[in-house]
Coordinates of C-alpha atoms in Angstrom, one line a residue:
M1098 CA -137.1 23.1 -189.1
T1099 CA -140.0 20.6 -188.3
D1100 CA -143.3 21.8 -187.7
S1101 CA -144.7 22.6 -184.2
S1102 CA -148.2 20.9 -185.0
A1103 CA -146.3 17.8 -186.0
V1104 CA -144.5 17.9 -182.7
L1105 CA -147.8 18.2 -181.3
Y1106 CA -149.8 15.1 -182.7
G1107 CA -146.8 13.4 -182.0
L1108 CA -146.4 13.4 -178.4
L1109 CA -150.2 13.7 -178.0
G1110 CA -149.8 10.1 -179.3
A1111 CA -146.8 9.7 -176.6
G1112 CA -149.0 10.7 -173.7
S1113 CA -152.3 8.7 -174.7
A1114 CA -150.3 5.9 -175.2
L1115 CA -149.0 6.2 -171.6
I1116 CA -152.2 7.3 -169.9
F1117 CA -154.4 4.8 -171.2
S1118 CA -152.5 1.9 -171.0
C1119 CA -151.3 2.9 -167.4
A1120 CA -155.2 3.0 -166.3
G1121 CA -155.4 -0.3 -167.9
A1122 CA -152.8 -1.5 -165.8
A1123 CA -154.3 0.3 -162.4
I1124 CA -157.6 -1.1 -163.5
G1125 CA -156.6 -4.6 -163.8
T1126 CA -154.6 -4.6 -160.5
A1127 CA -157.4 -3.4 -158.6
K1128 CA -159.8 -6.1 -160.0
A1129 CA -157.4 -8.8 -159.6
Q1130 CA -156.3 -7.8 -155.7
F1131 CA -160.1 -6.8 -154.8
S1132 CA -160.7 -10.9 -156.1
T1133 CA -157.8 -12.1 -153.9
K1134 CA -159.0 -9.8 -151.1
N1135 CA -162.6 -11.2 -150.9
T1136 CA -161.8 -14.9 -152.5
N1137 CA -162.9 -16.3 -149.1
S1138 CA -166.0 -14.3 -148.6
F1139 CA -167.6 -16.9 -151.6
K1140 CA -169.4 -19.1 -150.8
N1141 CA -168.7 -22.4 -151.2
L1142 CA -170.4 -24.4 -154.0
D1143 CA -170.2 -27.9 -153.0
S1144 CA -170.8 -27.4 -149.3
G1145 CA -172.3 -31.3 -149.3
S1146 CA -169.0 -32.7 -150.0
D1147 CA -166.5 -34.1 -147.3
A1148 CA -163.9 -33.8 -150.7
D1149 CA -160.6 -32.3 -149.8
V1150 CA -160.7 -29.8 -152.1
P1151 CA -158.0 -26.6 -151.1
L1152 CA -159.8 -23.4 -150.1
I1153 CA -158.2 -20.1 -151.1
N1154 CA -156.6 -18.1 -148.7
V1155 CA -154.0 -15.6 -149.7
N1156 CA -153.3 -13.6 -146.2
E1157 CA -152.0 -17.3 -144.4
E1158 CA -153.0 -20.3 -145.7
V1159 CA -154.7 -23.1 -147.6
Q1160 CA -157.4 -24.8 -145.9
T1161 CA -159.5 -27.8 -147.1
N1162 CA -162.8 -28.7 -146.1
S1163 CA -161.5 -31.9 -143.4
G1164 CA -160.1 -28.9 -141.6
Y1165 CA -156.4 -29.6 -142.8
K1166 CA -153.7 -27.4 -143.1
N1167 CA -151.0 -26.9 -145.3
N1168 CA -148.4 -24.3 -144.5
A1169 CA -146.6 -24.5 -147.8
G1170 CA -150.1 -24.2 -150.1
G1171 CA -150.0 -20.3 -148.1
S1172 CA -147.0 -19.3 -150.5
V1173 CA -148.2 -20.9 -153.3
T1174 CA -151.7 -19.4 -153.1
K1175 CA -149.5 -15.8 -152.7
M1176 CA -147.8 -16.5 -155.4
Q1177 CA -150.5 -17.8 -157.8
S1178 CA -152.1 -14.1 -156.7
L1179 CA -149.3 -12.2 -157.7
I1180 CA -149.4 -13.4 -161.5
P1181 CA -152.5 -11.6 -162.8
V1182 CA -151.0 -8.5 -161.1
I1183 CA -147.8 -9.2 -162.9
I1184 CA -149.3 -9.2 -165.9
A1185 CA -151.2 -6.2 -166.0
G1186 CA -148.1 -4.1 -165.0
V1187 CA -146.4 -4.8 -168.3
L1188 CA -149.6 -3.9 -169.9
A1189 CA -148.0 -0.3 -168.6
I1190 CA -145.1 -1.0 -169.9
Y1191 CA -146.0 -1.6 -173.2
G1192 CA -147.3 2.3 -173.2
L1193 CA -143.6 3.1 -171.5
I1194 CA -141.6 1.8 -174.5
Y1195 CA -144.2 3.3 -177.5
S1196 CA -143.8 6.9 -175.7
I1197 CA -139.8 6.6 -175.0
I1198 CA -139.7 5.6 -179.1
V1199 CA -142.3 8.1 -179.9
V1200 CA -140.7 11.2 -177.8
Q1201 CA -137.0 10.4 -178.8
S1202 CA -138.3 10.2 -182.6
V1203 CA -139.8 13.4 -182.2
S1204 CA -136.7 15.1 -182.2
D1205 CA -135.8 14.4 -185.7
P1206 CA -135.6 17.4 -187.9
A1207 CA -137.1 15.3 -190.5
Y1208 CA -140.2 14.9 -188.7
S1209 CA -143.5 15.7 -190.9
L1210 CA -147.0 16.2 -189.8
A1211 CA -148.1 12.7 -191.6
R1212 CA -145.5 11.2 -189.1
G1213 CA -147.2 13.1 -186.3
Y1214 CA -150.5 11.8 -186.8
A1215 CA -149.4 8.2 -187.6
Q1216 CA -148.0 7.8 -184.2
F1217 CA -150.7 9.9 -182.9
A1218 CA -152.7 7.1 -184.2
G1219 CA -150.6 4.8 -183.2
G1220 CA -150.5 6.0 -179.7
L1221 CA -154.2 5.9 -179.3
T1222 CA -154.5 2.3 -180.7
V1223 CA -151.6 1.1 -178.3
G1224 CA -153.1 3.0 -174.9
F1225 CA -157.3 1.7 -175.8
C1226 CA -155.7 -1.7 -176.5
C1227 CA -154.0 -1.8 -173.0
L1228 CA -156.9 -0.1 -171.3
A1229 CA -159.6 -3.3 -173.1
S1230 CA -156.8 -5.3 -172.1
G1231 CA -156.7 -4.9 -168.6
I1232 CA -159.9 -4.7 -168.0
A1233 CA -160.5 -8.4 -169.2
V1234 CA -157.3 -9.2 -167.2
G1235 CA -159.2 -7.6 -164.0
V1236 CA -162.5 -9.9 -165.4
V1237 CA -160.2 -13.2 -165.9
A1238 CA -158.5 -12.6 -162.2
K1239 CA -161.5 -12.3 -160.8
S1240 CA -163.6 -15.5 -161.8
G1241 CA -160.7 -17.4 -161.9
F1242 CA -160.3 -17.0 -158.5
R1243 CA -164.1 -18.2 -158.0
G1244 CA -163.0 -21.2 -160.4
I1245 CA -159.9 -22.2 -157.9
K1246 CA -162.0 -22.4 -154.9
Q1247 CA -164.0 -24.5 -156.1
N1248 CA -160.8 -26.6 -158.3
T1249 CA -157.5 -26.2 -157.8
S1250 CA -156.7 -27.2 -161.6
S1251 CA -158.8 -24.4 -162.8
F1252 CA -155.3 -22.2 -162.2
V1253 CA -153.6 -23.2 -165.3
M1254 CA -156.8 -22.2 -167.5
M1255 CA -156.9 -18.6 -165.9
V1256 CA -153.4 -18.2 -166.8
L1257 CA -154.2 -19.3 -169.8
N1258 CA -157.3 -16.6 -170.2
L1259 CA -154.6 -14.0 -168.9
I1260 CA -152.8 -14.3 -170.9
Y1261 CA -154.2 -14.4 -174.2
C1262 CA -155.9 -11.2 -172.5
E1263 CA -152.8 -9.5 -172.6
A1264 CA -151.9 -10.3 -175.9
L1265 CA -154.5 -7.8 -177.0
G1266 CA -152.3 -4.8 -175.6
L1267 CA -149.2 -6.4 -177.2
Y1268 CA -151.3 -6.4 -180.3
G1269 CA -151.7 -2.5 -180.0
L1270 CA -148.0 -1.9 -179.4
I1271 CA -146.9 -4.1 -182.4
F1272 CA -149.3 -1.8 -184.6
G1273 CA -148.6 1.0 -183.2
L1274 CA -144.9 1.0 -183.8
I1275 CA -145.5 0.0 -187.3
A1276 CA -147.7 3.1 -187.7
A1277 CA -144.7 5.3 -186.0
S1278 CA -142.1 3.6 -188.0
T1279 CA -144.6 4.0 -191.6
F1280 CA -143.6 8.0 -192.1

């Protein structure tokens, strides 16, 4: 027979992992979409140059300083604007994975109070790491789209920074799984 307080702590860990990781994913998605929606409102810092630098227009087309419109570039830009959203969405999946694993282990007859505490600590770790990662994804997306407006080659740097931001959530998931399976 399992202790009811042990089950409570295990389920609190599962719930906190899911709640905080979804909050991180929502914050990251909101900040990223807000920055892509308002990309055209940024001031052109290179207004004195006649260079043919593309300006981001996620709604329709890529438009350059010389007035040339490239319809094929518009769909690429829409895909570029989806990358931070996809990366932020993965953070919620991390919390879901942890929660499913913990909820399945709670029904074990040998479930102990120490394991409940460990899964609670692991759930908080997963949740807060994904929350911090989601905030970082939103900040990187906002500054990344500003950088892309000035220089299109900065897209690769933005994607690399987004990957490093998401790694924070993955580190929390790894720690949470190890903590949950230790006891």
